[in-house]
């Protein structure tokens, strides 16, 4: 997924261990036809965390 994000000019993200349960819940909800926003919010949060990490490394 990381590579696909880069290929499509989307900020990549990494699901950290502390967020895995949210990610798994989001996948389960999405596949069951439930709340799709949960997975989106989890990925967007991971993007925000990744941006902070990259900013720290570049500065």
PDB file of N, CA, C and O in Angstrom, chain B, residues numbered from 101:
ATOM      1  N   UNK B 101       0.825  -1.176   0.000  1.00  0.00           N
ATOM      2  CA  UNK B 101       0.000   0.000   0.000  1.00  0.00           C
ATOM      3  C   UNK B 101       0.878   1.252   0.000  1.00  0.00           C
ATOM      4  O   UNK B 101       0.548   2.260  -0.625  1.00  0.00           O
ATOM      5  N   UNK B 102       1.979   1.167   0.699  1.00  0.00           N
ATOM      6  CA  UNK B 102       2.919   2.294   0.767  1.00  0.00           C
ATOM      7  C   UNK B 102       3.366   2.677  -0.642  1.00  0.00           C
ATOM      8  O   UNK B 102       3.347   3.851  -1.013  1.00  0.00           O
ATOM      9  N   UNK B 103       3.763   1.687  -1.411  1.00  0.00           N
ATOM     10  CA  UNK B 103       4.242   1.908  -2.774  1.00  0.00           C
ATOM     11  C   UNK B 103       3.133   2.478  -3.669  1.00  0.00           C
ATOM     12  O   UNK B 103       3.394   3.354  -4.494  1.00  0.00           O
ATOM     13  N   UNK B 104       1.917   1.991  -3.510  1.00  0.00           N
ATOM     14  CA  UNK B 104       0.794   2.496  -4.306  1.00  0.00           C
ATOM     15  C   UNK B 104       0.492   3.950  -3.973  1.00  0.00           C
ATOM     16  O   UNK B 104       0.157   4.735  -4.860  1.00  0.00           O
ATOM     17  N   UNK B 105       0.608   4.307  -2.714  1.00  0.00           N
ATOM     18  CA  UNK B 105       0.410   5.713  -2.320  1.00  0.00           C
ATOM     19  C   UNK B 105       1.439   6.597  -3.015  1.00  0.00           C
ATOM     20  O   UNK B 105       1.091   7.629  -3.588  1.00  0.00           O
ATOM     21  N   UNK B 106       2.696   6.192  -2.964  1.00  0.00           N
ATOM     22  CA  UNK B 106       3.746   6.977  -3.606  1.00  0.00           C
ATOM     23  C   UNK B 106       3.510   7.094  -5.111  1.00  0.00           C
ATOM     24  O   UNK B 106       3.668   8.166  -5.695  1.00  0.00           O
ATOM     25  N   UNK B 107       3.134   5.987  -5.721  1.00  0.00           N
ATOM     26  CA  UNK B 107       2.907   5.954  -7.162  1.00  0.00           C
ATOM     27  C   UNK B 107       1.782   6.906  -7.578  1.00  0.00           C
ATOM     28  O   UNK B 107       1.805   7.455  -8.680  1.00  0.00           O
ATOM     29  N   UNK B 108       0.803   7.097  -6.696  1.00  0.00           N
ATOM     30  CA  UNK B 108      -0.360   7.918  -7.010  1.00  0.00           C
ATOM     31  C   UNK B 108      -0.342   9.292  -6.328  1.00  0.00           C
ATOM     32  O   UNK B 108      -1.375   9.946  -6.188  1.00  0.00           O
ATOM     33  N   UNK B 109       0.855   9.711  -5.908  1.00  0.00           N
ATOM     34  CA  UNK B 109       1.042  11.022  -5.275  1.00  0.00           C
ATOM     35  C   UNK B 109       0.143  11.231  -4.056  1.00  0.00           C
ATOM     36  O   UNK B 109      -0.396  12.317  -3.845  1.00  0.00           O
ATOM     37  N   UNK B 110      -0.006  10.177  -3.266  1.00  0.00           N
ATOM     38  CA  UNK B 110      -0.759  10.227  -2.014  1.00  0.00           C
ATOM     39  C   UNK B 110       0.248  10.080  -0.889  1.00  0.00           C
ATOM     40  O   UNK B 110       1.176   9.276  -0.977  1.00  0.00           O
ATOM     41  N   UNK B 111       0.065  10.856   0.167  1.00  0.00           N
ATOM     42  CA  UNK B 111       0.968  10.732   1.312  1.00  0.00           C
ATOM     43  C   UNK B 111       0.864   9.309   1.848  1.00  0.00           C
ATOM     44  O   UNK B 111      -0.225   8.861   2.207  1.00  0.00           O
ATOM     45  N   UNK B 112       1.986   8.594   1.903  1.00  0.00           N
ATOM     46  CA  UNK B 112       1.938   7.213   2.393  1.00  0.00           C
ATOM     47  C   UNK B 112       1.681   7.177   3.893  1.00  0.00           C
ATOM     48  O   UNK B 112       1.735   8.200   4.575  1.00  0.00           O
ATOM     49  N   UNK B 113       1.407   6.010   4.377  1.00  0.00           N
ATOM     50  CA  UNK B 113       1.198   5.847   5.809  1.00  0.00           C
ATOM     51  C   UNK B 113       1.629   4.460   6.242  1.00  0.00           C
ATOM     52  O   UNK B 113       1.700   3.524   5.445  1.00  0.00           O
ATOM     53  N   UNK B 114       1.908   4.361   7.507  1.00  0.00           N
ATOM     54  CA  UNK B 114       2.288   3.095   8.119  1.00  0.00           C
ATOM     55  C   UNK B 114       1.368   2.884   9.314  1.00  0.00           C
ATOM     56  O   UNK B 114       1.250   3.759  10.173  1.00  0.00           O
ATOM     57  N   UNK B 115       0.726   1.747   9.371  1.00  0.00           N
ATOM     58  CA  UNK B 115      -0.110   1.434  10.517  1.00  0.00           C
ATOM     59  C   UNK B 115       0.812   0.930  11.626  1.00  0.00           C
ATOM     60  O   UNK B 115       1.407  -0.142  11.517  1.00  0.00           O
ATOM     61  N   UNK B 116       0.916   1.705  12.671  1.00  0.00           N
ATOM     62  CA  UNK B 116       1.775   1.346  13.798  1.00  0.00           C
ATOM     63  C   UNK B 116       1.098   0.288  14.663  1.00  0.00           C
ATOM     64  O   UNK B 116      -0.120   0.115  14.618  1.00  0.00           O
ATOM     65  N   UNK B 117       1.903  -0.411  15.447  1.00  0.00           N
ATOM     66  CA  UNK B 117       1.372  -1.460  16.311  1.00  0.00           C
ATOM     67  C   UNK B 117       0.241  -0.953  17.193  1.00  0.00           C
ATOM     68  O   UNK B 117      -0.745  -1.655  17.416  1.00  0.00           O
ATOM     69  N   UNK B 118       0.386   0.263  17.691  1.00  0.00           N
ATOM     70  CA  UNK B 118      -0.629   0.804  18.595  1.00  0.00           C
ATOM     71  C   UNK B 118      -1.958   1.070  17.884  1.00  0.00           C
ATOM     72  O   UNK B 118      -2.986   1.228  18.541  1.00  0.00           O
ATOM     73  N   UNK B 119      -1.947   1.120  16.558  1.00  0.00           N
ATOM     74  CA  UNK B 119      -3.160   1.406  15.789  1.00  0.00           C
ATOM     75  C   UNK B 119      -3.699   0.206  15.015  1.00  0.00           C
ATOM     76  O   UNK B 119      -4.696   0.321  14.302  1.00  0.00           O
ATOM     77  N   UNK B 120      -3.049  -0.932  15.155  1.00  0.00           N
ATOM     78  CA  UNK B 120      -3.457  -2.106  14.374  1.00  0.00           C
ATOM     79  C   UNK B 120      -4.904  -2.524  14.631  1.00  0.00           C
ATOM     80  O   UNK B 120      -5.620  -2.895  13.701  1.00  0.00           O
ATOM     81  N   UNK B 121      -5.326  -2.465  15.870  1.00  0.00           N
ATOM     82  CA  UNK B 121      -6.690  -2.898  16.185  1.00  0.00           C
ATOM     83  C   UNK B 121      -7.725  -1.982  15.517  1.00  0.00           C
ATOM     84  O   UNK B 121      -8.776  -2.448  15.076  1.00  0.00           O
ATOM     85  N   UNK B 122      -7.428  -0.687  15.445  1.00  0.00           N
ATOM     86  CA  UNK B 122      -8.328   0.241  14.755  1.00  0.00           C
ATOM     87  C   UNK B 122      -8.379  -0.093  13.264  1.00  0.00           C
ATOM     88  O   UNK B 122      -9.444  -0.064  12.647  1.00  0.00           O
ATOM     89  N   UNK B 123      -7.217  -0.410  12.697  1.00  0.00           N
ATOM     90  CA  UNK B 123      -7.138  -0.758  11.281  1.00  0.00           C
ATOM     91  C   UNK B 123      -7.918  -2.043  10.996  1.00  0.00           C
ATOM     92  O   UNK B 123      -8.698  -2.107  10.045  1.00  0.00           O
ATOM     93  N   UNK B 124      -7.705  -3.050  11.816  1.00  0.00           N
ATOM     94  CA  UNK B 124      -8.422  -4.319  11.625  1.00  0.00           C
ATOM     95  C   UNK B 124      -9.927  -4.126  11.768  1.00  0.00           C
ATOM     96  O   UNK B 124     -10.706  -4.701  11.008  1.00  0.00           O
ATOM     97  N   UNK B 125     -10.336  -3.312  12.746  1.00  0.00           N
ATOM     98  CA  UNK B 125     -11.763  -3.040  12.921  1.00  0.00           C
ATOM     99  C   UNK B 125     -12.309  -2.319  11.695  1.00  0.00           C
ATOM    100  O   UNK B 125     -13.408  -2.621  11.229  1.00  0.00           O
ATOM    101  N   UNK B 126     -11.539  -1.364  11.172  1.00  0.00           N
ATOM    102  CA  UNK B 126     -11.960  -0.642   9.976  1.00  0.00           C
ATOM    103  C   UNK B 126     -12.115  -1.557   8.775  1.00  0.00           C
ATOM    104  O   UNK B 126     -13.072  -1.426   8.012  1.00  0.00           O
ATOM    105  N   UNK B 127     -11.177  -2.485   8.601  1.00  0.00           N
ATOM    106  CA  UNK B 127     -11.283  -3.452   7.500  1.00  0.00           C
ATOM    107  C   UNK B 127     -12.520  -4.327   7.658  1.00  0.00           C
ATOM    108  O   UNK B 127     -13.238  -4.584   6.691  1.00  0.00           O
ATOM    109  N   UNK B 128     -12.760  -4.776   8.867  1.00  0.00           N
ATOM    110  CA  UNK B 128     -13.915  -5.639   9.141  1.00  0.00           C
ATOM    111  C   UNK B 128     -15.219  -4.893   8.862  1.00  0.00           C
ATOM    112  O   UNK B 128     -16.126  -5.435   8.231  1.00  0.00           O
ATOM    113  N   UNK B 129     -15.308  -3.647   9.336  1.00  0.00           N
ATOM    114  CA  UNK B 129     -16.505  -2.835   9.106  1.00  0.00           C
ATOM    115  C   UNK B 129     -16.715  -2.604   7.608  1.00  0.00           C
ATOM    116  O   UNK B 129     -17.835  -2.704   7.107  1.00  0.00           O
ATOM    117  N   UNK B 130     -15.637  -2.298   6.910  1.00  0.00           N
ATOM    118  CA  UNK B 130     -15.717  -2.007   5.481  1.00  0.00           C
ATOM    119  C   UNK B 130     -16.203  -3.229   4.707  1.00  0.00           C
ATOM    120  O   UNK B 130     -17.084  -3.121   3.854  1.00  0.00           O
ATOM    121  N   UNK B 131     -15.628  -4.385   5.006  1.00  0.00           N
ATOM    122  CA  UNK B 131     -15.999  -5.617   4.302  1.00  0.00           C
ATOM    123  C   UNK B 131     -17.432  -6.032   4.599  1.00  0.00           C
ATOM    124  O   UNK B 131     -18.095  -6.636   3.755  1.00  0.00           O
ATOM    125  N   UNK B 132     -17.910  -5.709   5.792  1.00  0.00           N
ATOM    126  CA  UNK B 132     -19.266  -6.083   6.183  1.00  0.00           C
ATOM    127  C   UNK B 132     -20.303  -5.100   5.650  1.00  0.00           C
ATOM    128  O   UNK B 132     -21.503  -5.277   5.862  1.00  0.00           O
ATOM    129  N   UNK B 133     -19.833  -4.063   4.956  1.00  0.00           N
ATOM    130  CA  UNK B 133     -20.754  -3.076   4.414  1.00  0.00           C
ATOM    131  C   UNK B 133     -21.192  -2.055   5.448  1.00  0.00           C
ATOM    132  O   UNK B 133     -22.160  -1.321   5.250  1.00  0.00           O
ATOM    133  N   UNK B 134     -20.472  -2.022   6.541  1.00  0.00           N
ATOM    134  CA  UNK B 134     -20.805  -1.087   7.615  1.00  0.00           C
ATOM    135  C   UNK B 134     -20.212   0.278   7.392  1.00  0.00           C
ATOM    136  O   UNK B 134     -20.123   0.758   6.261  1.00  0.00           O
ATOM    137  N   UNK B 135     -19.811   0.893   8.468  1.00  0.00           N
ATOM    138  CA  UNK B 135     -19.279   2.253   8.434  1.00  0.00           C
ATOM    139  C   UNK B 135     -17.934   2.295   7.715  1.00  0.00           C
ATOM    140  O   UNK B 135     -16.939   1.789   8.233  1.00  0.00           O
ATOM    141  N   UNK B 136     -17.899   2.884   6.545  1.00  0.00           N
ATOM    142  CA  UNK B 136     -16.676   2.944   5.751  1.00  0.00           C
ATOM    143  C   UNK B 136     -15.748   4.064   6.225  1.00  0.00           C
ATOM    144  O   UNK B 136     -14.547   4.030   5.958  1.00  0.00           O
ATOM    145  N   UNK B 137     -16.294   5.039   6.917  1.00  0.00           N
ATOM    146  CA  UNK B 137     -15.505   6.158   7.390  1.00  0.00           C
ATOM    147  C   UNK B 137     -14.497   5.765   8.453  1.00  0.00           C
ATOM    148  O   UNK B 137     -13.492   6.453   8.631  1.00  0.00           O
ATOM    149  N   UNK B 138     -14.745   4.677   9.163  1.00  0.00           N
ATOM    150  CA  UNK B 138     -13.839   4.247  10.227  1.00  0.00           C
ATOM    151  C   UNK B 138     -12.468   3.895   9.655  1.00  0.00           C
ATOM    152  O   UNK B 138     -11.443   4.304  10.199  1.00  0.00           O
ATOM    153  N   UNK B 139     -12.451   3.147   8.572  1.00  0.00           N
ATOM    154  CA  UNK B 139     -11.191   2.776   7.932  1.00  0.00           C
ATOM    155  C   UNK B 139     -10.504   4.008   7.352  1.00  0.00           C
ATOM    156  O   UNK B 139      -9.291   4.167   7.483  1.00  0.00           O
ATOM    157  N   UNK B 140     -11.271   4.866   6.720  1.00  0.00           N
ATOM    158  CA  UNK B 140     -10.715   6.094   6.155  1.00  0.00           C
ATOM    159  C   UNK B 140     -10.081   6.947   7.245  1.00  0.00           C
ATOM    160  O   UNK B 140      -8.961   7.431   7.084  1.00  0.00           O
ATOM    161  N   UNK B 141     -10.787   7.131   8.345  1.00  0.00           N
ATOM    162  CA  UNK B 141     -10.259   7.934   9.452  1.00  0.00           C
ATOM    163  C   UNK B 141      -8.983   7.335  10.030  1.00  0.00           C
ATOM    164  O   UNK B 141      -8.058   8.063  10.390  1.00  0.00           O
ATOM    165  N   UNK B 142      -8.935   6.015  10.117  1.00  0.00           N
ATOM    166  CA  UNK B 142      -7.744   5.341  10.636  1.00  0.00           C
ATOM    167  C   UNK B 142      -6.551   5.584   9.718  1.00  0.00           C
ATOM    168  O   UNK B 142      -5.449   5.858  10.192  1.00  0.00           O
ATOM    169  N   UNK B 143      -6.765   5.485   8.415  1.00  0.00           N
ATOM    170  CA  UNK B 143      -5.680   5.708   7.448  1.00  0.00           C
ATOM    171  C   UNK B 143      -5.257   7.173   7.425  1.00  0.00           C
ATOM    172  O   UNK B 143      -4.066   7.468   7.326  1.00  0.00           O
ATOM    173  N   UNK B 144      -6.204   8.085   7.514  1.00  0.00           N
ATOM    174  CA  UNK B 144      -5.862   9.507   7.536  1.00  0.00           C
ATOM    175  C   UNK B 144      -5.075   9.857   8.794  1.00  0.00           C
ATOM    176  O   UNK B 144      -4.146  10.663   8.743  1.00  0.00           O
ATOM    177  N   UNK B 145      -5.441   9.261   9.912  1.00  0.00           N
ATOM    178  CA  UNK B 145      -4.691   9.465  11.151  1.00  0.00           C
ATOM    179  C   UNK B 145      -3.264   8.944  10.996  1.00  0.00           C
ATOM    180  O   UNK B 145      -2.315   9.584  11.448  1.00  0.00           O
ATOM    181  N   UNK B 146      -3.112   7.792  10.362  1.00  0.00           N
ATOM    182  CA  UNK B 146      -1.778   7.227  10.133  1.00  0.00           C
ATOM    183  C   UNK B 146      -0.965   8.145   9.214  1.00  0.00           C
ATOM    184  O   UNK B 146       0.243   8.294   9.400  1.00  0.00           O
ATOM    185  N   UNK B 147      -1.618   8.757   8.228  1.00  0.00           N
ATOM    186  CA  UNK B 147      -0.928   9.717   7.361  1.00  0.00           C
ATOM    187  C   UNK B 147      -0.427  10.905   8.175  1.00  0.00           C
ATOM    188  O   UNK B 147       0.708  11.348   8.001  1.00  0.00           O
ATOM    189  N   UNK B 148      -1.266  11.414   9.052  1.00  0.00           N
ATOM    190  CA  UNK B 148      -0.863  12.544   9.894  1.00  0.00           C
ATOM    191  C   UNK B 148       0.349  12.187  10.743  1.00  0.00           C
ATOM    192  O   UNK B 148       1.274  12.987  10.875  1.00  0.00           O
ATOM    193  N   UNK B 149       0.347  10.994  11.316  1.00  0.00           N
ATOM    194  CA  UNK B 149       1.471  10.547  12.130  1.00  0.00           C
ATOM    195  C   UNK B 149       2.739  10.419  11.288  1.00  0.00           C
ATOM    196  O   UNK B 149       3.832  10.753  11.744  1.00  0.00           O
ATOM    197  N   UNK B 150       2.587   9.937  10.069  1.00  0.00           N
ATOM    198  CA  UNK B 150       3.724   9.772   9.168  1.00  0.00           C
ATOM    199  C   UNK B 150       4.308  11.138   8.790  1.00  0.00           C
ATOM    200  O   UNK B 150       5.527  11.303   8.738  1.00  0.00           O
ATOM    201  N   UNK B 151       3.434  12.111   8.527  1.00  0.00           N
ATOM    202  CA  UNK B 151       3.891  13.467   8.198  1.00  0.00           C
ATOM    203  C   UNK B 151       4.719  14.054   9.345  1.00  0.00           C
ATOM    204  O   UNK B 151       5.761  14.665   9.111  1.00  0.00           O
ATOM    205  N   UNK B 152       4.259  13.869  10.566  1.00  0.00           N
ATOM    206  CA  UNK B 152       4.987  14.376  11.738  1.00  0.00           C
ATOM    207  C   UNK B 152       6.358  13.724  11.810  1.00  0.00           C
ATOM    208  O   UNK B 152       7.354  14.409  12.044  1.00  0.00           O
ATOM    209  N   UNK B 153       6.428  12.430  11.615  1.00  0.00           N
ATOM    210  CA  UNK B 153       7.696  11.699  11.649  1.00  0.00           C
ATOM    211  C   UNK B 153       8.653  12.217  10.576  1.00  0.00           C
ATOM    212  O   UNK B 153       9.824  12.473  10.856  1.00  0.00           O
ATOM    213  N   UNK B 154       8.162  12.369   9.369  1.00  0.00           N
ATOM    214  CA  UNK B 154       8.999  12.843   8.269  1.00  0.00           C
ATOM    215  C   UNK B 154       9.489  14.256   8.532  1.00  0.00           C
ATOM    216  O   UNK B 154      10.652  14.566   8.274  1.00  0.00           O
ATOM    217  N   UNK B 155       8.611  15.121   9.045  1.00  0.00           N
ATOM    218  CA  UNK B 155       9.005  16.501   9.364  1.00  0.00           C
ATOM    219  C   UNK B 155      10.127  16.510  10.392  1.00  0.00           C
ATOM    220  O   UNK B 155      11.067  17.296  10.272  1.00  0.00           O
ATOM    221  N   UNK B 156      10.042  15.648  11.398  1.00  0.00           N
ATOM    222  CA  UNK B 156      11.076  15.564  12.425  1.00  0.00           C
ATOM    223  C   UNK B 156      12.408  15.107  11.814  1.00  0.00           C
ATOM    224  O   UNK B 156      13.472  15.625  12.155  1.00  0.00           O
ATOM    225  N   UNK B 157      12.327  14.139  10.917  1.00  0.00           N
ATOM    226  CA  UNK B 157      13.543  13.616  10.305  1.00  0.00           C
ATOM    227  C   UNK B 157      14.198  14.621   9.355  1.00  0.00           C
ATOM    228  O   UNK B 157      15.422  14.649   9.233  1.00  0.00           O
ATOM    229  N   UNK B 158      13.398  15.434   8.692  1.00  0.00           N
ATOM    230  CA  UNK B 158      13.936  16.382   7.728  1.00  0.00           C
ATOM    231  C   UNK B 158      14.441  17.674   8.361  1.00  0.00           C
ATOM    232  O   UNK B 158      15.209  18.412   7.744  1.00  0.00           O
ATOM    233  N   UNK B 159      14.012  17.946   9.581  1.00  0.00           N
ATOM    234  CA  UNK B 159      14.436  19.185  10.248  1.00  0.00           C
ATOM    235  C   UNK B 159      15.534  18.962  11.226  1.00  0.00           C
ATOM    236  O   UNK B 159      15.995  19.909  11.863  1.00  0.00           O
TER     237      UNK B 159
END
